[in-house]
Amino acid sequence: HAKRELIRKRTQYPHLARADYGQGEIYRTTLINKLICLFVNKMASLDANGCGIEMEANKPNWYDALNGLPALFGSSLCETFELKRLVLFIKDALIDCRIEQIEISEELHAFISALNEILDISDDFEYWDKSSGLKEEYRQKTKMGFSGREIPIVTDKLHTLFDKALTKLTQATDKAYDKKNNVYYSYFINEVVDFDSIKDHCIWPKKFKQVRVPLFLAGQMHALRMSSGNSEAAKIYQGTKESGLFDKKLKMYKVTASLKSMPEEIGRCRVFAPGWLEHESIWLHMEYKYLLELLKCGLYKEFFEDFKNTLVPFQKAARYGRSILENSSFIVSSAFSDKSLHGNGFVARLSGSTAEFLEIWLTMNTGNKPFILNKNKELNLRFNPILPGWLFDRKGNYSFIFLGKTLVTYHNAKKLDTFGTKGTRISKIFIDSIEINSGIIPSPYAQNIRSRLVKNIDIYLD
């Protein structure tokens, strides 16, 4: 049987016709080629309802407690949002680099060309059927290796492809949006409701019924990340706060709403009691991801409304049940039957939520993208703190260590917020003994700071 399969593949794919195929030279290519490869494969993985990305790798994505969902033809809107973000990233990169054409593998070139022909199909099932076929054909061709030959493709053609994809992906996310409640459904079960039987106990699906899994915080986080502005982000925030994802007693955000309506087959999260572990608990890693996106979206007022209620350092130690200097995997929510455990943290850990906390801390202290290039391509440094007045000490000072070396102190005598229309602005900066009457630190000082050669920076807010 193995020999017949080898002969068949050699005949079908001549570039694999060697005795040691799959054992030849390593195919090396560019990052853009790899990113486009990822895009095309995922674009051919939309579910039959044209909404989520299929869990065809037998993995449910970040929320691994949904480990049964892939077997239910599960799909995820979280990946749809991220695919859209990937498309925009590639488009911007090609424009910024002013590249007229790129080289891609001949197998990927054929996949792209074929996918481009069907992206205009409006019928979701028909698109699913044809795109899945193209993906399976591509994987069969590349299962044992690539030919190594590359074909140039004009970037204008890629932009046309990306624009078609963005249209389809926007339609996909719209399908998961609850307009009445301003929230997104994150995960889906796709039931086969009509099929043809074929040999060897296999079926040919003809129709799917999509079932929405109850709300997950992950979907709202990805939606915030891809929101078009403050107005859209504010709607998502308000919708989330009014949904089953918000714990009104603890004033925290639960990782899921109640999953009682779901079968146990969706995964281990369904087995846990509500409020415990991965079912309707406060899962710090995702809650901090959500808070970080609020900050990045510019919802500063909303962010600081949740700040003291959600971050572990502000918890009551007696209720938290452990040191408030360490994070937990999860906090028991008020959905749990034992009220004495509400707000207790379990399973101490330093990963996950700590990464998000550090990015929150850095963004609050420096703003987004502190290092910039001026029109002459010279490195500049621009501090744009996002700090509420109450975080400053009695003298109006606030300090932090930048890049692990430099002590930065903000001097805010009036203890005003550093954001908003009534917020303070930087009036002058002292770098050791050098005074700069601007909010932007030019070269070579910016480079010296980045090289960690500066000990102190004093920034005065007016």
CSV table of N, CA and C in Angstrom, one decimal, residues 9-10 14 17 36 65 74 85 96 99 109 152 154 163 169 178 195 300-301 327 365 371 376 380 402 408:
chain,number,residue,atom,x,y,z
A,9,LYS,N,1.8,9.6,-5.7
A,9,LYS,CA,2.2,11.0,-5.4
A,9,LYS,C,3.3,11.4,-6.4
A,10,ARG,N,4.2,10.5,-6.8
A,10,ARG,CA,5.2,10.9,-7.7
A,10,ARG,C,4.6,11.2,-9.1
A,14,PRO,N,5.2,15.7,-9.9
A,14,PRO,CA,6.5,15.3,-10.4
A,14,PRO,C,7.7,15.9,-9.6
A,17,ALA,N,9.2,13.5,-7.2
A,17,ALA,CA,9.5,12.2,-7.8
A,17,ALA,C,11.0,11.9,-7.6
A,36,ILE,N,2.0,35.4,4.3
A,36,ILE,CA,1.0,35.2,3.3
A,36,ILE,C,0.5,33.7,3.3
A,65,ALA,N,-9.7,25.1,27.6
A,65,ALA,CA,-10.7,24.3,28.3
A,65,ALA,C,-11.9,24.0,27.5
A,74,GLY,N,-16.2,22.8,15.7
A,74,GLY,CA,-16.1,24.1,16.4
A,74,GLY,C,-15.4,25.1,15.5
A,85,ARG,N,-6.7,41.3,11.4
A,85,ARG,CA,-5.5,42.1,11.8
A,85,ARG,C,-4.3,41.7,11.0
A,96,ASP,N,4.3,50.4,3.2
A,96,ASP,CA,5.5,51.1,3.8
A,96,ASP,C,6.8,50.8,3.1
A,99,ILE,N,7.2,47.9,-2.0
A,99,ILE,CA,7.6,46.8,-2.8
A,99,ILE,C,6.6,46.6,-3.9
A,109,HIS,N,1.6,30.2,-4.7
A,109,HIS,CA,1.1,31.0,-5.8
A,109,HIS,C,-0.2,30.4,-6.4
A,152,PRO,N,7.2,35.2,-9.0
A,152,PRO,CA,6.9,36.6,-8.6
A,152,PRO,C,5.4,36.9,-8.7
A,154,VAL,N,2.8,40.4,-8.4
A,154,VAL,CA,2.8,41.8,-8.2
A,154,VAL,C,1.9,42.2,-7.0
A,163,ASP,N,-8.2,43.1,-0.2
A,163,ASP,CA,-9.4,43.9,-0.1
A,163,ASP,C,-10.6,43.0,-0.1
A,169,LEU,N,-14.2,39.1,5.7
A,169,LEU,CA,-13.9,39.0,7.1
A,169,LEU,C,-14.8,40.0,7.9
A,178,ASP,N,-24.0,40.9,18.4
A,178,ASP,CA,-25.4,41.0,18.9
A,178,ASP,C,-25.6,42.5,19.0
A,195,PHE,N,-26.7,15.5,4.8
A,195,PHE,CA,-25.5,15.0,4.3
A,195,PHE,C,-25.8,13.8,3.3
A,300,TYR,N,-9.8,55.7,28.7
A,300,TYR,CA,-9.0,55.9,30.0
A,300,TYR,C,-10.0,56.0,31.2
A,301,LYS,N,-11.1,56.7,31.0
A,301,LYS,CA,-12.0,56.9,32.1
A,301,LYS,C,-12.6,55.5,32.5
A,327,ASN,N,0.0,37.1,41.6
A,327,ASN,CA,-1.2,36.8,40.9
A,327,ASN,C,-1.7,35.4,41.1
A,365,ASN,N,2.8,54.4,32.0
A,365,ASN,CA,4.0,55.2,32.3
A,365,ASN,C,4.6,56.0,31.1
A,371,PHE,N,9.3,55.5,21.6
A,371,PHE,CA,10.3,55.8,20.6
A,371,PHE,C,9.8,56.0,19.2
A,376,ASN,N,13.5,63.3,9.6
A,376,ASN,CA,14.9,63.1,9.2
A,376,ASN,C,15.4,61.7,9.6
A,380,ASN,N,13.8,59.7,18.2
A,380,ASN,CA,13.2,60.7,19.2
A,380,ASN,C,12.5,59.8,20.3
A,402,PHE,N,12.7,53.1,33.8
A,402,PHE,CA,12.5,52.9,32.4
A,402,PHE,C,13.6,52.1,31.8
A,408,VAL,N,12.8,57.6,36.0
A,408,VAL,CA,12.0,58.7,35.4
A,408,VAL,C,11.0,59.2,36.5
